[in-house]
Short mmCIF file of C-alpha atoms and ligand atoms in Angstrom, two decimals:
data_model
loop_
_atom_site.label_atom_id
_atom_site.label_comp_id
_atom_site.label_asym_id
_atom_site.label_seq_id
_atom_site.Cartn_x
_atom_site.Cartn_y
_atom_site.Cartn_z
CA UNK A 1 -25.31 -4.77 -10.85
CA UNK A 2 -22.63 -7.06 -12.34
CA UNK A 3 -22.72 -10.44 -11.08
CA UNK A 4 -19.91 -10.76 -8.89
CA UNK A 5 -20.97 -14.57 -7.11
CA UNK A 6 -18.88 -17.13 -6.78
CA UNK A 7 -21.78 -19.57 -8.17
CA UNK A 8 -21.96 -17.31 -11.14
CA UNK A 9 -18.88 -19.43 -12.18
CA UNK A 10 -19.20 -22.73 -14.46
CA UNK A 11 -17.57 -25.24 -12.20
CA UNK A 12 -18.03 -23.58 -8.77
CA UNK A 13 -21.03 -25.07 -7.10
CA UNK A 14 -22.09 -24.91 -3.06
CA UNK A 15 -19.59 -27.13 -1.59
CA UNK A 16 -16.50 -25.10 -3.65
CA UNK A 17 -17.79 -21.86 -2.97
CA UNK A 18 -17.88 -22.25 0.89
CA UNK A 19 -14.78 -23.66 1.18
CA UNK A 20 -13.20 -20.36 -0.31
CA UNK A 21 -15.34 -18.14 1.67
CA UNK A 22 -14.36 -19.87 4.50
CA UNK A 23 -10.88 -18.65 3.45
CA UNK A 24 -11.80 -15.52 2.60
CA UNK A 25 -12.45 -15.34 -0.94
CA UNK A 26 -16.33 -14.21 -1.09
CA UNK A 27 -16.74 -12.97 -4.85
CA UNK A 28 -14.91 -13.82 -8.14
CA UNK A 29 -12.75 -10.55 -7.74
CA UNK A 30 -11.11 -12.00 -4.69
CA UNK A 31 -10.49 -15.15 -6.45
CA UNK A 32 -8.74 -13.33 -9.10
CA UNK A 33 -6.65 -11.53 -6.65
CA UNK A 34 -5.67 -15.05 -5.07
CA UNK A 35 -4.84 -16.82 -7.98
CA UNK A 36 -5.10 -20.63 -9.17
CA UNK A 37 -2.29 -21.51 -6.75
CA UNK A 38 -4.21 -20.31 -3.46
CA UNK A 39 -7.70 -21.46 -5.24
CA UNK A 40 -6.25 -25.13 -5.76
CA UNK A 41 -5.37 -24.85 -1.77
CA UNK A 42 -7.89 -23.92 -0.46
CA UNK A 43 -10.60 -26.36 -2.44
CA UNK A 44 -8.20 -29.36 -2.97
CA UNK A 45 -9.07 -29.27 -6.76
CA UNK A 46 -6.27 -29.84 -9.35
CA UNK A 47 -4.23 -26.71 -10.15
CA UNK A 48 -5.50 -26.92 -14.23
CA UNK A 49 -8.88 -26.60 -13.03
CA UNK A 50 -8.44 -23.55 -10.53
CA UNK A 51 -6.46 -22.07 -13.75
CA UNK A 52 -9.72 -22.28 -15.46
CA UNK A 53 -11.90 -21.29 -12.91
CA UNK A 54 -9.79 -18.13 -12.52
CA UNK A 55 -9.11 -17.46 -16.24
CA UNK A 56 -13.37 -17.34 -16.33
CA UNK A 57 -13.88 -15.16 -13.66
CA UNK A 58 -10.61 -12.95 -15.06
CA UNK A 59 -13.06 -12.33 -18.73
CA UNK A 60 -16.05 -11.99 -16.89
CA UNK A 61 -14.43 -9.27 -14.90
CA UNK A 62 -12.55 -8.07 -18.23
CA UNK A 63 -16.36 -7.96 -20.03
CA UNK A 64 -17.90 -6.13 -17.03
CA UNK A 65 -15.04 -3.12 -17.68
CA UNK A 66 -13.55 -3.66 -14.22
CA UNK A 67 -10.16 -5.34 -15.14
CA UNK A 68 -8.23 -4.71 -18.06
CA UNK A 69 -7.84 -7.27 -21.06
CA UNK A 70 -4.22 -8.62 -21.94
CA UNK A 71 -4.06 -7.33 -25.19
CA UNK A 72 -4.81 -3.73 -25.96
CA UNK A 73 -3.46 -0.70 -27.21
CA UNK A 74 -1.41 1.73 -26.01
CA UNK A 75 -4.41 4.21 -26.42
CA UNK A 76 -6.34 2.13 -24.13
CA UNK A 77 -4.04 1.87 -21.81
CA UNK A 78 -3.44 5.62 -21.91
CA UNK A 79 -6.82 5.96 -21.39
CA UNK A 80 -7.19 3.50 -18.42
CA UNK A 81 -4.37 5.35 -16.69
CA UNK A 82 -6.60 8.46 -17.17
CA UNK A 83 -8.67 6.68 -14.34
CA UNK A 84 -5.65 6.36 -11.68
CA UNK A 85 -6.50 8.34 -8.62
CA UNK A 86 -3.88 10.60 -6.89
CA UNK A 87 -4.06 10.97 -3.41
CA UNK A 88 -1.84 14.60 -2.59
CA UNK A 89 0.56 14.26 0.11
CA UNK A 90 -0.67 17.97 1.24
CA UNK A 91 3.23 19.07 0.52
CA UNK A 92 4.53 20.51 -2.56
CA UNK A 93 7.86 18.80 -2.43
CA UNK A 94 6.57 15.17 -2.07
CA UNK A 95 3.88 15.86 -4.68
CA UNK A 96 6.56 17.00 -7.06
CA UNK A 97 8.29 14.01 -6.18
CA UNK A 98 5.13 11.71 -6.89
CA UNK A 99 3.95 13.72 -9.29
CA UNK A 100 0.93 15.10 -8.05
CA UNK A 101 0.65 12.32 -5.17
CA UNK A 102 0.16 9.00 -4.25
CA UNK A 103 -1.22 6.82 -7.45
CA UNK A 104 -3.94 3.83 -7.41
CA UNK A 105 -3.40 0.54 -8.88
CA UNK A 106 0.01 0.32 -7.44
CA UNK A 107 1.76 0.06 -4.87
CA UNK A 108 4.29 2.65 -3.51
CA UNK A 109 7.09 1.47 -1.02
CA UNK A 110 9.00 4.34 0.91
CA UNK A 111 11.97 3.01 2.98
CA UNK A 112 14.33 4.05 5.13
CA UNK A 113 16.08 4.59 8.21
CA UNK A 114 14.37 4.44 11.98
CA UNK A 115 12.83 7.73 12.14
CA UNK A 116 12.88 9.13 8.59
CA UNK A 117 9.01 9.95 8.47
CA UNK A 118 7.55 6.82 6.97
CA UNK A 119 5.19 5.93 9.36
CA UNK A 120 4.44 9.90 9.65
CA UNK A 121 3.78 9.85 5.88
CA UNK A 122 1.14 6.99 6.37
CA UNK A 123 -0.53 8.99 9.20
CA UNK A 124 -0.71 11.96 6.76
CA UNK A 125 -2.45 9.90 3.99
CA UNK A 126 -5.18 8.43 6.22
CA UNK A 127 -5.95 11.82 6.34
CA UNK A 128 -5.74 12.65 3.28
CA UNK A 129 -7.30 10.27 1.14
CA UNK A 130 -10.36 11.35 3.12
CA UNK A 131 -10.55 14.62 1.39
CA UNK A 132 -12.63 15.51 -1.42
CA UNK A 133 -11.18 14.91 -5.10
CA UNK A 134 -11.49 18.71 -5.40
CA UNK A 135 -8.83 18.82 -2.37
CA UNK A 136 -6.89 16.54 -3.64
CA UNK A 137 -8.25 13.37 -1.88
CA UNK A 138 -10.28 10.53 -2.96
CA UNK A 139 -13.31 10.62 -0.45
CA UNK A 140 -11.93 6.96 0.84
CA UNK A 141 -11.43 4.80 3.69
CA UNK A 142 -8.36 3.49 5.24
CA UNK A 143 -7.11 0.11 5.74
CA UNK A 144 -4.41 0.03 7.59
CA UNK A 145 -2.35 -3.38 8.12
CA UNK A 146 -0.41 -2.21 11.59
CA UNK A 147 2.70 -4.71 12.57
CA UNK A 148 5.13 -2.85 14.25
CA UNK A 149 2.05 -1.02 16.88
CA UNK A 150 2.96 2.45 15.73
CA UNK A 151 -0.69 3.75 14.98
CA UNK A 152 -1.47 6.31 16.65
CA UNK A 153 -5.33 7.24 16.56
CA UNK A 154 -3.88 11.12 18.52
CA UNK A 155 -1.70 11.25 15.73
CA UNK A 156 -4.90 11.12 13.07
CA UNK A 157 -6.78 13.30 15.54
CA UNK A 158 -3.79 16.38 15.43
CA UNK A 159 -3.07 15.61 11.42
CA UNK A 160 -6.95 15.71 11.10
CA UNK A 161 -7.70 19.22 13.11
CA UNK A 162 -4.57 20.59 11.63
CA UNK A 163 -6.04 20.14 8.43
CA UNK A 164 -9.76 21.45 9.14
CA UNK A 165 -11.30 18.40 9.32
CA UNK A 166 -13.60 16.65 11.97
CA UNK A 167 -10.98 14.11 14.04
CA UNK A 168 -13.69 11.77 14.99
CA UNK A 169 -15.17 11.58 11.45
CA UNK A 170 -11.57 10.46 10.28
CA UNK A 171 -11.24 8.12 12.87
CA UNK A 172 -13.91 6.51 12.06
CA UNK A 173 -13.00 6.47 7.83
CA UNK A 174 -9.55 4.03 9.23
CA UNK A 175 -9.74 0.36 9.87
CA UNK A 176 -6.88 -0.69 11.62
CA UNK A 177 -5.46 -4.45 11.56
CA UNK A 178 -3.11 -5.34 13.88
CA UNK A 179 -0.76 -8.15 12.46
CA UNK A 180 0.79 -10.63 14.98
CA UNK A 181 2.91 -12.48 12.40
CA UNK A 182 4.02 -12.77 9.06
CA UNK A 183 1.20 -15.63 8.14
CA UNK A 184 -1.48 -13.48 9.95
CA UNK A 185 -0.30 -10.49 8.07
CA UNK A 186 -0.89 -12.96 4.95
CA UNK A 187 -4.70 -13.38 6.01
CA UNK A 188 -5.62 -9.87 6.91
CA UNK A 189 -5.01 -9.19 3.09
CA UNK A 190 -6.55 -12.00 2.05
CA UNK A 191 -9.47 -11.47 3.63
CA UNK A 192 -9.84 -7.84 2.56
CA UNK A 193 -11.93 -7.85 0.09
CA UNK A 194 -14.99 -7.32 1.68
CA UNK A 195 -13.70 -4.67 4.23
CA UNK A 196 -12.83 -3.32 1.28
CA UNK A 197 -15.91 -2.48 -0.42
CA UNK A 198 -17.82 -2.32 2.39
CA UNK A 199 -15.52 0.71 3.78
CA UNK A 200 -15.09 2.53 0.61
CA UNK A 201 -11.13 2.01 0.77
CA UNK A 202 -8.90 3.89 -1.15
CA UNK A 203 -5.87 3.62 0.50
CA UNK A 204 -3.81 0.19 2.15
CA UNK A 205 -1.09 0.83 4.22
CA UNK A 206 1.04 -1.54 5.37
CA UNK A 207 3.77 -0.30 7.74
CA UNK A 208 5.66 -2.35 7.84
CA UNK A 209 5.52 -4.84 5.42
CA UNK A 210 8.82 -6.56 5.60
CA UNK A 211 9.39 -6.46 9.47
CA UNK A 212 7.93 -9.05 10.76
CA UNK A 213 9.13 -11.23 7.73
CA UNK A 214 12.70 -10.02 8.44
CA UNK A 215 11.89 -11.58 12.23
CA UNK A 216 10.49 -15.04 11.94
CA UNK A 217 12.99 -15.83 9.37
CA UNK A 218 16.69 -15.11 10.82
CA UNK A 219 19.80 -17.08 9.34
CA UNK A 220 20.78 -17.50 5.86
CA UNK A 221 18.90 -20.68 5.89
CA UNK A 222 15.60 -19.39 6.06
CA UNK A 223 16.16 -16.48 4.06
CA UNK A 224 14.73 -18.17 0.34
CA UNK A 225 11.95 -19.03 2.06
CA UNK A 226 11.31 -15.61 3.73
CA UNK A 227 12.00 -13.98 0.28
CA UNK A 228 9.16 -16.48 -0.89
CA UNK A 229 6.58 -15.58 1.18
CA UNK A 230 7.06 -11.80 1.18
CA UNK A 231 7.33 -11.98 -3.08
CA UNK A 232 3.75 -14.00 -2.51
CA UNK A 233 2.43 -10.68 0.32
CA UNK A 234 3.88 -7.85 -2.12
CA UNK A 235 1.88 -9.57 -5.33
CA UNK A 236 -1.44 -9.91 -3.35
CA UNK A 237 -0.64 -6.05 -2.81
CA UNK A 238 -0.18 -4.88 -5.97
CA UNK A 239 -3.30 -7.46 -7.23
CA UNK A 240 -5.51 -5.96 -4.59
CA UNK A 241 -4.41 -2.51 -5.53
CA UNK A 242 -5.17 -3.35 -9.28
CA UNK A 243 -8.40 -5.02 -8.96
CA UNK A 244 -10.11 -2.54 -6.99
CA UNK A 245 -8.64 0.77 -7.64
CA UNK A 246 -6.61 1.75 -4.76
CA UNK A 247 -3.46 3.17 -3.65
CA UNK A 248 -0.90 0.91 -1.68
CA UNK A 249 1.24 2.26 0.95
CA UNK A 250 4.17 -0.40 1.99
CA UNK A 251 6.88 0.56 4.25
CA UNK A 252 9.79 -0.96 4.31
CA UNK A 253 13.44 -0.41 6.86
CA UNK A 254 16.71 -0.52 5.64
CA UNK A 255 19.63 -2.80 6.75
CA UNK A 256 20.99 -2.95 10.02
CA UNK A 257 24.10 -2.51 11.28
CA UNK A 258 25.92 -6.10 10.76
CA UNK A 259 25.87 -5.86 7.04
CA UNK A 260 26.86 -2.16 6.81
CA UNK A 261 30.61 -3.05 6.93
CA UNK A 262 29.64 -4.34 3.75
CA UNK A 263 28.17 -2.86 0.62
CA UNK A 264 25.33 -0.17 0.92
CA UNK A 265 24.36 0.16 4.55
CA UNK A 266 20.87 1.83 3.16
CA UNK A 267 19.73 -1.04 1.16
CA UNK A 268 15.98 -2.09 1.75
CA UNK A 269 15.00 -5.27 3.33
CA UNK A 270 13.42 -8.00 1.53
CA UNK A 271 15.97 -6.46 -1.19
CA UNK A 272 15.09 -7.64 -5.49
CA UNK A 273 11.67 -9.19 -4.05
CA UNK A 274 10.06 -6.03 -2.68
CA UNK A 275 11.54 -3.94 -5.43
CA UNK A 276 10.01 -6.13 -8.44
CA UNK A 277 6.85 -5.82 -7.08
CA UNK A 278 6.52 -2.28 -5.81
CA UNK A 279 5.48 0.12 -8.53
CA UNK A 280 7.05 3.31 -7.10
CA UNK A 281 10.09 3.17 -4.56
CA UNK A 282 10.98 6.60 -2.39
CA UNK A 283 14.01 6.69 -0.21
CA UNK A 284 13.66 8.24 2.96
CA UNK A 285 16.41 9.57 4.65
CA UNK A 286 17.07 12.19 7.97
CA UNK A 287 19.26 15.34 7.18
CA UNK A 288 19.27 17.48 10.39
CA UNK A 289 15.56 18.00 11.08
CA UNK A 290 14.75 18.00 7.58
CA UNK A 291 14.20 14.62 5.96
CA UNK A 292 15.02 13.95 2.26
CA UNK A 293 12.74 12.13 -0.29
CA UNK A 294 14.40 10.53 -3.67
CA UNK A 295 12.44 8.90 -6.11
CA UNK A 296 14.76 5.68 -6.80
CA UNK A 297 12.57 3.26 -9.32
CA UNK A 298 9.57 4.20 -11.70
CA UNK A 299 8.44 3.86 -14.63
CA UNK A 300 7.90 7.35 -15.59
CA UNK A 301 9.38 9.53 -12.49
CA UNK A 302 12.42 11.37 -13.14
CA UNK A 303 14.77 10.40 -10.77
CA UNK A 304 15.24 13.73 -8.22
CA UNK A 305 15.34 14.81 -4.26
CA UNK A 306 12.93 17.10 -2.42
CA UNK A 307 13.36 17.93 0.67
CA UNK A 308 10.57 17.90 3.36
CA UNK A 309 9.96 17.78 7.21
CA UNK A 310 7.10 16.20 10.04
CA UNK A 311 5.27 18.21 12.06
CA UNK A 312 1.69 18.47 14.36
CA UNK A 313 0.38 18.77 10.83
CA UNK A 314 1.78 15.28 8.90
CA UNK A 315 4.45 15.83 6.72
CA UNK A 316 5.11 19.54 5.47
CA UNK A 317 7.28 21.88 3.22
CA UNK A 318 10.04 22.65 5.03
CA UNK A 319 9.42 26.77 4.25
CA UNK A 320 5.77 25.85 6.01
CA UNK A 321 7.57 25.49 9.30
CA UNK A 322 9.65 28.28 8.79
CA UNK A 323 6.72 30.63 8.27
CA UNK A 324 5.23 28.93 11.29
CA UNK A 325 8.14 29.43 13.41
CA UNK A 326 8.81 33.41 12.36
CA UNK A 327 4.79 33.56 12.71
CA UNK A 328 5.43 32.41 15.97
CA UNK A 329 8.27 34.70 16.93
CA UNK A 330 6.60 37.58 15.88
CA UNK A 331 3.84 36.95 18.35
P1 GTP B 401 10.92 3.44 12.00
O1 GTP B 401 9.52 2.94 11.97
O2 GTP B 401 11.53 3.40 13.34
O3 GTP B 401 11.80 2.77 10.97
O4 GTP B 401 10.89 4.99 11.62
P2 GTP B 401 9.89 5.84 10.71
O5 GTP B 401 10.56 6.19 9.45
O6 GTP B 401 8.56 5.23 10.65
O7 GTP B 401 9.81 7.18 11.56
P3 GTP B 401 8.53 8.01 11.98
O8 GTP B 401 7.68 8.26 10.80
O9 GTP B 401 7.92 7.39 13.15
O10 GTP B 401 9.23 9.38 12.35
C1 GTP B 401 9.43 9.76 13.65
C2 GTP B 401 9.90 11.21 13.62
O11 GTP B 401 8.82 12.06 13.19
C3 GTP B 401 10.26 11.69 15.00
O12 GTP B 401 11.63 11.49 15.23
C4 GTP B 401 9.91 13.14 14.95
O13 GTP B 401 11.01 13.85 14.44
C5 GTP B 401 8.82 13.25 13.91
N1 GTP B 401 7.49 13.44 14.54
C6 GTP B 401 6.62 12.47 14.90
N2 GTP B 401 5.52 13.01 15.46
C7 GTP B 401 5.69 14.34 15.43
C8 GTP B 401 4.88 15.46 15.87
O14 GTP B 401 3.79 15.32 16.40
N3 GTP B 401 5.40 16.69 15.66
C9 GTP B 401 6.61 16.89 15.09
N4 GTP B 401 7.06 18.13 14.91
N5 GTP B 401 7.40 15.86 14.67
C10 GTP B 401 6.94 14.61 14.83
MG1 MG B 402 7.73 3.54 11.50
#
């Protein structure tokens, strides 16, 4: 196996390496999803030194295969993209719409209005990504960063039988972290790396990522530094989604009510900052008991609308609940 130690490092002896596992950075692919900023922190050495230390651990990683080197060619690239997992949403429409389904190393935000389905959609993937490759899954774990206390294990359980598979075994495939605050939500991340590995994850949610932000920091006055520390959560996403492989799942709500008098009432929260950072952004949005998905910003998406619904099952076709209900009827 590659060596993955802290120590391994030129420059990081004992006393440096406990400090940053002590803070949660336990091998040198944690310390390149922290970065020289949080590195100087945490060990009190001089920012041009943590650049170093991280820049080494960034070619070691780049020389063991498992991160990609700054300069290469589009046919690598190509080629390293060949290795992006898809997690299916188990619905046509939204795997039109994601083309084929949720992607690793990146980090998908869906936002939207109070009851639009996003927190349904993260039930559905815990499920999901659980599933064999062959079923469109990724035979992972969950991780999923909780901060508004909308999991709900009896969701999992009727998503999970719905879809054939053993409830308790899926259960047991989620770790759920409850967030109390915007710095704690900060730490869960950071510390992730070993739950991580240890779990087989394939799949962070984080529903939602911006609310608790949005609630610490009220008032224009604060609202630089909330954008500050919420640019500084979304990067350690989309890091920790790089570095290991995985698919990020951020939620997101839209604006409320004061500012809808003014400009686009179904703007996201956390506005440029979350956008920049997220790879993929869907907008989520109720239409009768349907719900409507648009892809709004990717790379390579065409920009369209499907349309889609929630059910026992997770999010569905809407023609699936048709069938069900004439099923039903004729019964
Ligand atoms: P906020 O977190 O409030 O911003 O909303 P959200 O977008 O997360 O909404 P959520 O995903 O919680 O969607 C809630 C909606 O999903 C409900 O209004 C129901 O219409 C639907 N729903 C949730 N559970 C079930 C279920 O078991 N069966 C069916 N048929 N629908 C469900
Ligand atoms: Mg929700």
């Amino acid at each position: 196996m590659d060596d993955l130690r802290l120590e391994s490092l030129e420059g990081v002896g004992p006393v440096t390496s406990k400090k940053l596992s002590d803070a949660g950075v336990h091998n040198i692919l944690d310390l390149v999803v922290r970065g020289p900023v949080d590195v100087s922190e945490i060990t009190g050495m001089d920012i041009d030194t943590a650049v170093n230390i991280v820049n080494k651990a960034r070619k070691q990683l780049i020389e063991d295969g498992k991160l990609e080197k700054e300069f290469v060619t589009a046919t690598e690239i190509y080629k390293r993209r060949q290795d992006i997992g898809k997690i299916s949403t188990g619905t046509n429409a939204l795997d039109t719409l994601f083309d084929g389904g949720i992607e690793t190393q990146a980090v998908t935000e869906v936002y939207g209005e109070f009851g639009s389905g996003k927190t349904q959609l993260c039930h559905t993937m815990c499920v999901n990504v659980q599933k064999p490759k062959e079923e469109g899954g990724l035979d992972g774990g969950v991780l999923y960063i909780d901060t508004e206390n909308t999991f709900r294990p009896e969701r999992i359980v009727s998503i999970a039988k719905a879809k054939g598979l053993d409830p308790e075994k899926v259960l047991e495939r989620i770790i759920v972290a409850k967030a109390y605050n915007s710095a704690h939500q900060e730490l869960i991340l950071q510390e992730a790396g070993p739950v991580i590995e240890e779990n087989k994850i394939k799949l962070i949610v984080v529903d939602s990522a911006v609310g608790l932000f949005r609630a610490e920091f009220l008032g224009r006055g604060t609202l630089s530094v909330r954008q500050q520390r919420l640019n500084k959560f979304m990067h350690l996403l989309t890091r920790t989604s790089e570095v290991y492989n995985i698919a990020a799942l951020a939620t997101n709500q839209v604006q409320s009510s004061p500012d809808t008098f003014f400009g686009d009432p179904t703007r996201p929260i956390g506005g440029n900052v979350v956008a920049h950072s997220s790879t993929y952004r869907v907008y989520f949005k109720k239409s009768g008991k349907k719900r409507i998905a648009r892809m709004v910003d990717s790379p390579h998406h065409p920009e369209q609308e499907v349309l889609f619904t929630v059910t026992e099952a997770g999010v569905a076709d809407p023609e699936e609940e048709t069938k069900k209900k004439k099923k039903e009827l004729e019964e």
